[in-house]
GROMACS .gro file of C-alpha atoms in nm:
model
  387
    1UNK     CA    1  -3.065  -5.837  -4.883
    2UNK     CA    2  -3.379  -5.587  -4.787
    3UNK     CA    3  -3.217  -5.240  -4.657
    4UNK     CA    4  -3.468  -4.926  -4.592
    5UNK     CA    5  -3.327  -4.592  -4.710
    6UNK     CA    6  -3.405  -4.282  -4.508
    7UNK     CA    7  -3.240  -3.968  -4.451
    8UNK     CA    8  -3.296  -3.644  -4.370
    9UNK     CA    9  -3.451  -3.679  -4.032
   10UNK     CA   10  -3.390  -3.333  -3.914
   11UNK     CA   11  -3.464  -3.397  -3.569
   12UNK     CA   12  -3.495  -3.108  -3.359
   13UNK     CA   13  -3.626  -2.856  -3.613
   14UNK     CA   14  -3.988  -2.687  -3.581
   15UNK     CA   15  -4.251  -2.604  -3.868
   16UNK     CA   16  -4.298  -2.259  -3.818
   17UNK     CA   17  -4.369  -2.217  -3.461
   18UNK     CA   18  -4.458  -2.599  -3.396
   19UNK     CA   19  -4.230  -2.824  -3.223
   20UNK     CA   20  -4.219  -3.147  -3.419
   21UNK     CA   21  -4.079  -3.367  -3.124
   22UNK     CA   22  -4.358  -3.566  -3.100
   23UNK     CA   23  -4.408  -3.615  -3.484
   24UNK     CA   24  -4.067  -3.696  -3.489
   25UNK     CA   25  -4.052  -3.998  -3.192
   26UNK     CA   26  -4.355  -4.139  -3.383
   27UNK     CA   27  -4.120  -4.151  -3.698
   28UNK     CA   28  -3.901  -4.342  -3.437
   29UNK     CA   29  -4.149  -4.539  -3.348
   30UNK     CA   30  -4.273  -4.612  -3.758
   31UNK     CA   31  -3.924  -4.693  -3.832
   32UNK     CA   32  -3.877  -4.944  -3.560
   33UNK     CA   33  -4.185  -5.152  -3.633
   34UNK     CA   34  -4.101  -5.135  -4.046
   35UNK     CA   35  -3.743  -5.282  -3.966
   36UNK     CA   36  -3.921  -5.594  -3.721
   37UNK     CA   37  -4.239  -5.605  -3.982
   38UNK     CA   38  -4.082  -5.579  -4.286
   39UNK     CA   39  -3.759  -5.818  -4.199
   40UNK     CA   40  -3.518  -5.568  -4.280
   41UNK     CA   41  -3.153  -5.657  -4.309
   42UNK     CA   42  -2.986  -5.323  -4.285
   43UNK     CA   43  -3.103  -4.947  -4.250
   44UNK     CA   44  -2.966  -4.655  -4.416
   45UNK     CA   45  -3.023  -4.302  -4.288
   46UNK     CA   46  -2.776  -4.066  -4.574
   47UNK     CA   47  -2.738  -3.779  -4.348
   48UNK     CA   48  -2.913  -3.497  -4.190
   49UNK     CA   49  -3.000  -3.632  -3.873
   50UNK     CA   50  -3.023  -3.345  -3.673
   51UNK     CA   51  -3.151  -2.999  -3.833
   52UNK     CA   52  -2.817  -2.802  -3.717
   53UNK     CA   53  -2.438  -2.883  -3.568
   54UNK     CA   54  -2.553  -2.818  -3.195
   55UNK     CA   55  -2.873  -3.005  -3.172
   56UNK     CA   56  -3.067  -2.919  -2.849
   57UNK     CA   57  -3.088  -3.145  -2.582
   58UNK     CA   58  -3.429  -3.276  -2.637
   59UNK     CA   59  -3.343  -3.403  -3.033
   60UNK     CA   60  -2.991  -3.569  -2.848
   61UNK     CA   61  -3.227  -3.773  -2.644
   62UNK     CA   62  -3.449  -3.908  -2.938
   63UNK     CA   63  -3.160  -3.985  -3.143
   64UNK     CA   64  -3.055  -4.174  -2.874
   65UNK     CA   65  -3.333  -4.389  -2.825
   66UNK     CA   66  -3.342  -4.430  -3.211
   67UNK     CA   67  -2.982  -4.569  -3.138
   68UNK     CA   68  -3.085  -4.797  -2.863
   69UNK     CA   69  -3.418  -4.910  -3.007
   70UNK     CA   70  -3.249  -5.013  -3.363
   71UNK     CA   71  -2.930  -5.234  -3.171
   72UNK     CA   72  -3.181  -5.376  -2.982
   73UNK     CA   73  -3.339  -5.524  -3.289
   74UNK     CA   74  -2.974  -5.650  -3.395
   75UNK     CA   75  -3.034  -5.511  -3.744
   76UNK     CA   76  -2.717  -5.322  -3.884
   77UNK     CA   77  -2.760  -4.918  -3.910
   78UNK     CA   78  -2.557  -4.749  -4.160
   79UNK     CA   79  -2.579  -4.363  -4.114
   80UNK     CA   80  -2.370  -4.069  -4.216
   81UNK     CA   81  -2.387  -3.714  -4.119
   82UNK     CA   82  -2.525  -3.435  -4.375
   83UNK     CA   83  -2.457  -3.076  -4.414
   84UNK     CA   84  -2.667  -2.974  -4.121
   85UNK     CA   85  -2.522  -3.174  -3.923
   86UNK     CA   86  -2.148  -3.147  -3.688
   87UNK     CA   87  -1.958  -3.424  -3.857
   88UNK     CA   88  -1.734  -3.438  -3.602
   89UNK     CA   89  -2.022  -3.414  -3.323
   90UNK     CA   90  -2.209  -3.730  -3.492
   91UNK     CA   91  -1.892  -3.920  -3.561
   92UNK     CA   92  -1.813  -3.939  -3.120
   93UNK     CA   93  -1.785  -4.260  -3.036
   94UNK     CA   94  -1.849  -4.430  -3.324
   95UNK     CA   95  -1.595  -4.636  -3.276
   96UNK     CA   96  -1.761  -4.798  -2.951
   97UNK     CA   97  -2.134  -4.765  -3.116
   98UNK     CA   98  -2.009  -4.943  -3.428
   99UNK     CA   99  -1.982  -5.284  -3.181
  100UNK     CA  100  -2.351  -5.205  -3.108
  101UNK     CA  101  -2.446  -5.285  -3.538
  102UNK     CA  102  -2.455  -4.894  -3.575
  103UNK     CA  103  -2.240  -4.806  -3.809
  104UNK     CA  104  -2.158  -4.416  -3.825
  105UNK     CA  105  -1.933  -4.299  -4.112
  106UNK     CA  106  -1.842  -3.893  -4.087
  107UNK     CA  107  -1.478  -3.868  -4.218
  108UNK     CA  108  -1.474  -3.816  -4.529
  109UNK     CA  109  -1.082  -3.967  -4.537
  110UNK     CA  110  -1.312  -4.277  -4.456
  111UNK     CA  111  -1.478  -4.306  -4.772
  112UNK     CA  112  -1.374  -4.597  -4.901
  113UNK     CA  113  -1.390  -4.783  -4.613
  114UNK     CA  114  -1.690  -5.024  -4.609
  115UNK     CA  115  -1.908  -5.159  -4.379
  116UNK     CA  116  -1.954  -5.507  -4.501
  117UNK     CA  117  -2.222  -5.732  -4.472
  118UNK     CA  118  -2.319  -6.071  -4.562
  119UNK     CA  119  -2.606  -6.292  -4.720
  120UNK     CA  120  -2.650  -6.574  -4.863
  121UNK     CA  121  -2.552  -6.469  -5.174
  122UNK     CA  122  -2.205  -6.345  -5.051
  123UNK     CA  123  -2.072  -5.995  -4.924
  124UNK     CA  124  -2.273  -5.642  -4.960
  125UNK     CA  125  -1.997  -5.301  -4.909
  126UNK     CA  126  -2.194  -5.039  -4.811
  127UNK     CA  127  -1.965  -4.659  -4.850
  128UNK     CA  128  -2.070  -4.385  -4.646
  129UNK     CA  129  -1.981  -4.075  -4.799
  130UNK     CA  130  -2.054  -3.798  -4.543
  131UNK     CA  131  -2.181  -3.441  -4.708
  132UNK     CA  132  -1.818  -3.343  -4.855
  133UNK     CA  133  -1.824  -2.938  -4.823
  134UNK     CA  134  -1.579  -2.889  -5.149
  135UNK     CA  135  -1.373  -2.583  -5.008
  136UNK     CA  136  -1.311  -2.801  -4.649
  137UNK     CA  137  -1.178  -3.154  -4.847
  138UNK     CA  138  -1.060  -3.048  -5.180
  139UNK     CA  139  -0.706  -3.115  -5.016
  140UNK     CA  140  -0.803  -3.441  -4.909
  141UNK     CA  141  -0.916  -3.537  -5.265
  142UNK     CA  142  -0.626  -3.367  -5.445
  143UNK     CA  143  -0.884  -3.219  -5.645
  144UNK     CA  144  -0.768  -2.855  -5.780
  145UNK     CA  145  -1.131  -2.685  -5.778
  146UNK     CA  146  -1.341  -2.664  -5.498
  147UNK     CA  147  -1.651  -2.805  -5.661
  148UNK     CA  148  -1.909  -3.091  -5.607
  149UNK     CA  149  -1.878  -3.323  -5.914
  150UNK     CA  150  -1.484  -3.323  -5.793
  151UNK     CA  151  -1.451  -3.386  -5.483
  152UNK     CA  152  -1.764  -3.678  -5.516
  153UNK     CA  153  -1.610  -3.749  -5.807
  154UNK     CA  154  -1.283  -3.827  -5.619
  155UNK     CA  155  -1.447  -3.999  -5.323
  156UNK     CA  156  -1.664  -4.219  -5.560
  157UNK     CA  157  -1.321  -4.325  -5.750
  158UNK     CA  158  -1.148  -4.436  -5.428
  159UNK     CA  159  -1.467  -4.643  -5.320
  160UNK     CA  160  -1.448  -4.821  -5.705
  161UNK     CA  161  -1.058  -4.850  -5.637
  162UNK     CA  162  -1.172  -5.058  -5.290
  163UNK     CA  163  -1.440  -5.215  -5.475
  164UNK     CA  164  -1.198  -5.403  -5.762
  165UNK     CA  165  -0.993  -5.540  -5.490
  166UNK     CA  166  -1.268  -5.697  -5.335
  167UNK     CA  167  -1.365  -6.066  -5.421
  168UNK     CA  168  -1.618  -6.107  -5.746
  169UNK     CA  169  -1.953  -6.116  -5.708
  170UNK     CA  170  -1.927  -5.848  -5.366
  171UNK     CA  171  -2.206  -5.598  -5.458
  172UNK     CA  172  -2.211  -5.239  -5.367
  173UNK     CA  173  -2.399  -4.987  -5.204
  174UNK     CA  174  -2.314  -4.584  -5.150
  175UNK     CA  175  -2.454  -4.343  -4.885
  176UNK     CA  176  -2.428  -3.994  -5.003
  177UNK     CA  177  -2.575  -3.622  -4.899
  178UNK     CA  178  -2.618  -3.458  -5.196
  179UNK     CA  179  -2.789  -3.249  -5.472
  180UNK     CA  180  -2.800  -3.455  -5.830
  181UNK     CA  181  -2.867  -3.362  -6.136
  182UNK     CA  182  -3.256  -3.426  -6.218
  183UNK     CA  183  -3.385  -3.422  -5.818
  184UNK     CA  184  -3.646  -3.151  -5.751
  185UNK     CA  185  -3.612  -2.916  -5.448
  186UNK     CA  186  -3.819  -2.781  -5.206
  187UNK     CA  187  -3.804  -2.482  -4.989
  188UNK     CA  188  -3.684  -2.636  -4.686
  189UNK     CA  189  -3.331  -2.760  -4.803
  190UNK     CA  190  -3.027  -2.538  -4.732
  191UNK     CA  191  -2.807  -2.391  -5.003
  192UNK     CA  192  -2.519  -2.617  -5.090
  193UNK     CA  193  -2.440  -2.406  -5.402
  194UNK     CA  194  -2.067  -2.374  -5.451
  195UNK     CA  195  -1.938  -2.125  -5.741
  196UNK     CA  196  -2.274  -2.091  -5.881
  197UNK     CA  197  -2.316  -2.476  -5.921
  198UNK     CA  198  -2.491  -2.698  -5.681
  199UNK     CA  199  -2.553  -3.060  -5.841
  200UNK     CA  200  -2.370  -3.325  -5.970
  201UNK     CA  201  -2.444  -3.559  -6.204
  202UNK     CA  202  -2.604  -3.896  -6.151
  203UNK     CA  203  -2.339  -4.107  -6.351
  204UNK     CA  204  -2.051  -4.007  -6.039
  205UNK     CA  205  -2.235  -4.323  -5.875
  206UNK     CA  206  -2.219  -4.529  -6.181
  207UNK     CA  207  -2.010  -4.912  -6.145
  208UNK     CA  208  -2.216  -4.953  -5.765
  209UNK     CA  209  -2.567  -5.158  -5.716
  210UNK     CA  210  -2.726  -4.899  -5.530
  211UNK     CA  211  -2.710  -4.499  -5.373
  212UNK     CA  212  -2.885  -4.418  -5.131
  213UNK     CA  213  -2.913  -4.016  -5.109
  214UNK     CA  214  -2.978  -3.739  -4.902
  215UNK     CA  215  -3.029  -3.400  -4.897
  216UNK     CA  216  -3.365  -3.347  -5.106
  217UNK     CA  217  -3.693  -3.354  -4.928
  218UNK     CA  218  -3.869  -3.531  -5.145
  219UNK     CA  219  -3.877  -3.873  -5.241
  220UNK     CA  220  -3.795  -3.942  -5.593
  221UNK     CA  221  -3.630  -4.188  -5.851
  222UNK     CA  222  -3.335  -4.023  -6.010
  223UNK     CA  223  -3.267  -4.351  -6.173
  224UNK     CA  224  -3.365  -4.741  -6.063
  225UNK     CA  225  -3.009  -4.719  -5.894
  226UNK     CA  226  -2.990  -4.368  -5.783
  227UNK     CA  227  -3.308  -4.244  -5.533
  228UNK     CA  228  -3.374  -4.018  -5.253
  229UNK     CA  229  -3.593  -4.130  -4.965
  230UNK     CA  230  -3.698  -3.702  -4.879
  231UNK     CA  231  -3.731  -3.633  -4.488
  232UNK     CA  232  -3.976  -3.849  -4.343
  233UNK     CA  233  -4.205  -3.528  -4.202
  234UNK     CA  234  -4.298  -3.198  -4.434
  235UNK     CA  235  -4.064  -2.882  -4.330
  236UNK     CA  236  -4.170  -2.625  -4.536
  237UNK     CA  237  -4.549  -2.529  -4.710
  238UNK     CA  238  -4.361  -2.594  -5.077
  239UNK     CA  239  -4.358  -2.980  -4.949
  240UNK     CA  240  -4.772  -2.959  -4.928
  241UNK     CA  241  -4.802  -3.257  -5.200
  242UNK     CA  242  -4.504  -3.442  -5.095
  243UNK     CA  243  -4.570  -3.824  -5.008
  244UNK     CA  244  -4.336  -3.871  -4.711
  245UNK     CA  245  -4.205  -4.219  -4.726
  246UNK     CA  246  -3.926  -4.481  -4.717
  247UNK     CA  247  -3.741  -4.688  -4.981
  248UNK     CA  248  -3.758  -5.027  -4.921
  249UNK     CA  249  -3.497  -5.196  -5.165
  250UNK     CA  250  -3.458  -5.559  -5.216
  251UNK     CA  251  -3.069  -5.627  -5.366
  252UNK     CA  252  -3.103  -5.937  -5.537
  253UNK     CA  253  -2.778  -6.190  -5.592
  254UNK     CA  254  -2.629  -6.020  -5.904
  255UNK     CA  255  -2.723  -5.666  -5.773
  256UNK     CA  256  -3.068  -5.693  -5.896
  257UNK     CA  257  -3.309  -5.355  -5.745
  258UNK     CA  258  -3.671  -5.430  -5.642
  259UNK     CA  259  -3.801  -5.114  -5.476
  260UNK     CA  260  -4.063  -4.989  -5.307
  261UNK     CA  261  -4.226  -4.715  -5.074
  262UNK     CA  262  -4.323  -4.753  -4.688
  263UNK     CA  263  -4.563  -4.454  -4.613
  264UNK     CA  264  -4.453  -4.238  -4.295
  265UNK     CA  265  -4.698  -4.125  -4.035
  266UNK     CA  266  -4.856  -3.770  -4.119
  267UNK     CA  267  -4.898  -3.554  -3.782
  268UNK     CA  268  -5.084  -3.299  -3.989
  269UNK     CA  269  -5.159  -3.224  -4.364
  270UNK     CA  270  -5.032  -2.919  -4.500
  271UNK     CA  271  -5.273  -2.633  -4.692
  272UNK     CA  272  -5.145  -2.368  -4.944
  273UNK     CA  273  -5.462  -2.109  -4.925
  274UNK     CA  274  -5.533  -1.788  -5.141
  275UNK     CA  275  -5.781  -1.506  -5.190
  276UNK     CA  276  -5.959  -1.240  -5.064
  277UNK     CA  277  -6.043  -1.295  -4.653
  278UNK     CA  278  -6.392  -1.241  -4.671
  279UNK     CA  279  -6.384  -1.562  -4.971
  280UNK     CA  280  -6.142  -1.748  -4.777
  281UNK     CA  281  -6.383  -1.699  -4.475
  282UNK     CA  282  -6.698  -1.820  -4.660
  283UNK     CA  283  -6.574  -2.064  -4.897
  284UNK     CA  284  -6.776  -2.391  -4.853
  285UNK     CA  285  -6.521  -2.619  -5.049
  286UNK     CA  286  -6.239  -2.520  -4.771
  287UNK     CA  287  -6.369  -2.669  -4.568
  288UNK     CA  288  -6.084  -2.999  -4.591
  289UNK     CA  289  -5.844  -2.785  -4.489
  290UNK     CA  290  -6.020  -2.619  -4.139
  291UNK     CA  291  -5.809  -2.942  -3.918
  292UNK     CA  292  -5.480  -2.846  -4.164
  293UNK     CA  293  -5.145  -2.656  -4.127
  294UNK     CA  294  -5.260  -2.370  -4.342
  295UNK     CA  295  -5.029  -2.120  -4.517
  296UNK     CA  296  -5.294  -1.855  -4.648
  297UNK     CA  297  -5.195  -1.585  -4.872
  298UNK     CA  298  -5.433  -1.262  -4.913
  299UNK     CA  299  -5.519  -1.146  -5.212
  300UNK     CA  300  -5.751  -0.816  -5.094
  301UNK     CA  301  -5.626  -0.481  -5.248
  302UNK     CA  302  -5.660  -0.304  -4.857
  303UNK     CA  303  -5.483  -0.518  -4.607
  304UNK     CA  304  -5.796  -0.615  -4.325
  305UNK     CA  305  -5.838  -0.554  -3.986
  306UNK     CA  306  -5.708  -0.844  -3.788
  307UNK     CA  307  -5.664  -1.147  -4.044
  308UNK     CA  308  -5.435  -1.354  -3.869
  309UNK     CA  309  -5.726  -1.359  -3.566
  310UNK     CA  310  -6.030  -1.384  -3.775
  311UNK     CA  311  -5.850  -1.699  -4.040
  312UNK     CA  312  -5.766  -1.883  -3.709
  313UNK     CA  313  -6.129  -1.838  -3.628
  314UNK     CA  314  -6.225  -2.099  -3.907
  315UNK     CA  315  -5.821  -2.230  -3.971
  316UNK     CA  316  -5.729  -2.245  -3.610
  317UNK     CA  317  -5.408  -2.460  -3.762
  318UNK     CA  318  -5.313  -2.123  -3.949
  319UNK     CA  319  -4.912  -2.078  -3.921
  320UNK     CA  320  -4.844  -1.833  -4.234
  321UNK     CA  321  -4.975  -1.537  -4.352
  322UNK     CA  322  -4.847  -1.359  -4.651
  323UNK     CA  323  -5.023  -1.040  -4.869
  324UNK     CA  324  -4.996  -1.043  -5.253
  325UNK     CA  325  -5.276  -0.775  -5.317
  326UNK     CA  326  -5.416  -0.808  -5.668
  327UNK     CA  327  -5.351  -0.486  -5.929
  328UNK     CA  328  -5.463  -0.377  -6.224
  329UNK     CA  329  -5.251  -0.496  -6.509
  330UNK     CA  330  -4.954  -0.320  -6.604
  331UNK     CA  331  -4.905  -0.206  -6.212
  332UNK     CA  332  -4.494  -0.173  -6.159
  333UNK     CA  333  -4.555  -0.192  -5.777
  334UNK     CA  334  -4.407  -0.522  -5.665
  335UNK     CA  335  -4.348  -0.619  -5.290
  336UNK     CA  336  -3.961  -0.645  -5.210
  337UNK     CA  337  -4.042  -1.000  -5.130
  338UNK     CA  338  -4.178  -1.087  -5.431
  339UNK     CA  339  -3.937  -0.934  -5.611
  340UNK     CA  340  -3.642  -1.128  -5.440
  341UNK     CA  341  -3.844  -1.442  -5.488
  342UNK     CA  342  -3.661  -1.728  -5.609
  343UNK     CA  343  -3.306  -1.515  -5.683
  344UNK     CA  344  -2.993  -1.613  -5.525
  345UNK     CA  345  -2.798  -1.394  -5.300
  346UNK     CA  346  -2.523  -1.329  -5.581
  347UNK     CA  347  -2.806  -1.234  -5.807
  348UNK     CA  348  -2.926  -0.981  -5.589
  349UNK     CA  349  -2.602  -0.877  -5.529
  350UNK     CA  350  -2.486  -0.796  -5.893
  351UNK     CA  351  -2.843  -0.620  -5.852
  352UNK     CA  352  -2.788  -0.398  -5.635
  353UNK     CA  353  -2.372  -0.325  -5.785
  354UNK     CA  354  -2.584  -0.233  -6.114
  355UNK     CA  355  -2.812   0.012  -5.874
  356UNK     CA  356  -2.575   0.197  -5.730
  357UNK     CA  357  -2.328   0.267  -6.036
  358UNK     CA  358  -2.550   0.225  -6.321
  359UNK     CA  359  -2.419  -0.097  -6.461
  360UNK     CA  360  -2.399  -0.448  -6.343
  361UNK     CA  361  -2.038  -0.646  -6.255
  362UNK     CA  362  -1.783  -0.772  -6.522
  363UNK     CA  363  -1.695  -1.125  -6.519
  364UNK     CA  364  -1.419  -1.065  -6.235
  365UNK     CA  365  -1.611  -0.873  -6.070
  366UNK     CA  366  -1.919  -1.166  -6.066
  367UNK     CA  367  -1.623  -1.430  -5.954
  368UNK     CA  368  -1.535  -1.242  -5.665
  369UNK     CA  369  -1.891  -1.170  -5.540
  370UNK     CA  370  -1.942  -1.557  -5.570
  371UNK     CA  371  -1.641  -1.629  -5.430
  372UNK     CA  372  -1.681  -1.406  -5.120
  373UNK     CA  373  -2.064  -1.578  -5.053
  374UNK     CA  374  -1.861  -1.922  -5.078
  375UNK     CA  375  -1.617  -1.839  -4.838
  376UNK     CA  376  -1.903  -1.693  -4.575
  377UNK     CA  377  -2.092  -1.991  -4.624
  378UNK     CA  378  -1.795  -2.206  -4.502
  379UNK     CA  379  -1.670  -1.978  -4.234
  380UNK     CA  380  -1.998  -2.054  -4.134
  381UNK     CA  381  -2.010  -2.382  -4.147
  382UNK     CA  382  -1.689  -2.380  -3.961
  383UNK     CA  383  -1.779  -2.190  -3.667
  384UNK     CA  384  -2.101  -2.350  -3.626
  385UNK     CA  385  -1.913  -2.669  -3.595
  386UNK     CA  386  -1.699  -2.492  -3.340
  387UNK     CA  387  -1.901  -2.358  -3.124
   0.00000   0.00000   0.00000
């Protein structure tokens, strides 16, 4: 059976001040012709389909023709919503869109209820499990902490318990939005951390054929079984070396993997610049990068006189401009940016407890804090969804 793994479509969300619409229909469009070219038997999109619970109008509309355009090909969708998405928004109807061959799985009570398809070579199961916030479906798992390896953990058990009572032979693929052990970020992913841990480990998917995840943006091989597909168009400068593609997986008879990648169209390439203006200005070998998405970070030690203006005069593609003047070594002035770079909020918050009374938080005292970010994160989540 030949599926093609995507996720993380995001539709709806801009690069910096550019709409991506149009980038993303011609996704649409790439993903339509790879399912007729390629002969696909069944696509898998592992959740993030729209880039936040109330989409607007304009990413409802190519969703829907994504919708209309894959049941017209009468190949069988299997799709599940992500953390960015409304769950409950995505799931409407899918009842009545299930008759259609598009399969949408958003409950995570659900889990272990397959779609089921068949080959030659007998039945496939495919599990969607949706992004599982722990705090929101620890009670649904009976697990006692609200963590990630527990409540996946749980979910994965119940799709193995379904799986044994299934006839021999019936091989086995999982849908999941997640962060696992060994994937490599980017900058355009949102925190899913939970108690100071974000990632689970790749052996919670052991005993199926195949998982198809979500949630990272770039595609990568956590094992030959285990592999994200990344978001199909760059969302952030850190993804400037990222080849945006699909997974194309054969599933042979005995649950045999055969993979390989389907490139996705490029709208624009992406440019990480730095230096002093005047060098940036003048610098032949830059050249490449004047028809680019350009981040460009200045180096000079006196901010100039209109940089933004004079960089789009050779980068007219120029979306981000940053200042990291160069100092002598052993200079303690550091930007407040720079500083915060890379630190979680609870980080900065034991920080700034250690500022103002002169010595950082206890182990309680670090439990609450992280507690108190968990539980604004999911009132978050919650109202979003609400709304």
């Amino acid at each position: 059976m030949r599926l093609l793994h995507t996720s993380d479509w995001h539709l709806g969300r801009a690069f910096h001040r550019v709409n991506l619409l149009d980038a993303q229909r011609a996704f649409i469009d790439h993903l339509v012709a790879t399912v007729r070219a390629e002969q696909v038997d069944a696509v898998l999109v592992s959740g993030d389909v729209y880039d936040r619970a109330v989409p607007p109008l304009a990413a409802v509309e190519v969703f829907d023709d994504a919708l209309h355009r894959l049941a017209e090909l009468g190949v069988p969708t299997v799709m599940i919503s992500g953390n960015h998405d409304s769950a409950r928004r995505l799931g409407v109807g899918a009842g009545l869109i299930g008759r259609a061959g598009i399969h949408l799985r958003t409950a995570p009570a659900a889990c272990d209820t397959p779609v089921v398809l068949a080959d030659e070579h007998g039945d496939v199961a495919f599990y969607g499990l949706p992004y599982l916030e722990p705090a929101l479906v620890k009670d649904e798992f009976k697990v006692k902490k609200a963590a990630h390896e527990a409540v996946i953990g749980a979910a994965m058990d119940r799709v193995r318990a379904d799986l044994a009572e299934r006839p021999p032979g019936t091989r086995s693929v999982v849908l999941a939005h997640a962060f696992v052990t060994g994937g490599e970020p980017s900058d355009s992913e949102r925190d899913i951390t939970v108690g100071g841990v974000e990632s689970v480990p790749a052996t919670v998917f052991d005993g199926v054929d195949y998982a198809a995840l979500g949630h990272l943006h770039g595609c990568q091989t956590v094992s030959e079984r285990v592999r994200y597909s990344g978001s199909p168009l760059a969302y952030s400068f850190s993804e400037q070396h990222h080849r945006k593609t699909m997974w194309l997986i054969d599933l042979g008879p005995a649950g045999e993997i055969a993979a390989g990648r389907i490139d996705c169209p490029v709208p624009r390439r992406l440019a990480r610049i730095e230096g002093e203006l005047e060098v940036l200005l003048a610098e032949p070998e830059l050249e490449r990068y004047e028809d680019a998405w350009v981040e460009a970070t200045l180096t000079d030690s006196v901010r100039p006189q209109e940089p933004m203006a004079r960089l789009c005069a050779r980068f007219p593609h120029t979306l981000s401009l940053a200042f990291a003047p160069r100092r002598p070594d052993g200079d303690p002035v550091v930007s407040y940016a720079q500083r915060l770079k890379g630190r979680e909020d609870r980080e900065i918050a034991e920080d700034f407890v250690a500022h103002v009374r002169g010595a950082g938080p206890d182990e309680a005292e670090r439990a609450v804090l992280q507690a108190a970010f968990d539980d604004v994160r999911v009132s978050d989540g919650v109202k979003e969804v609400a709304r």
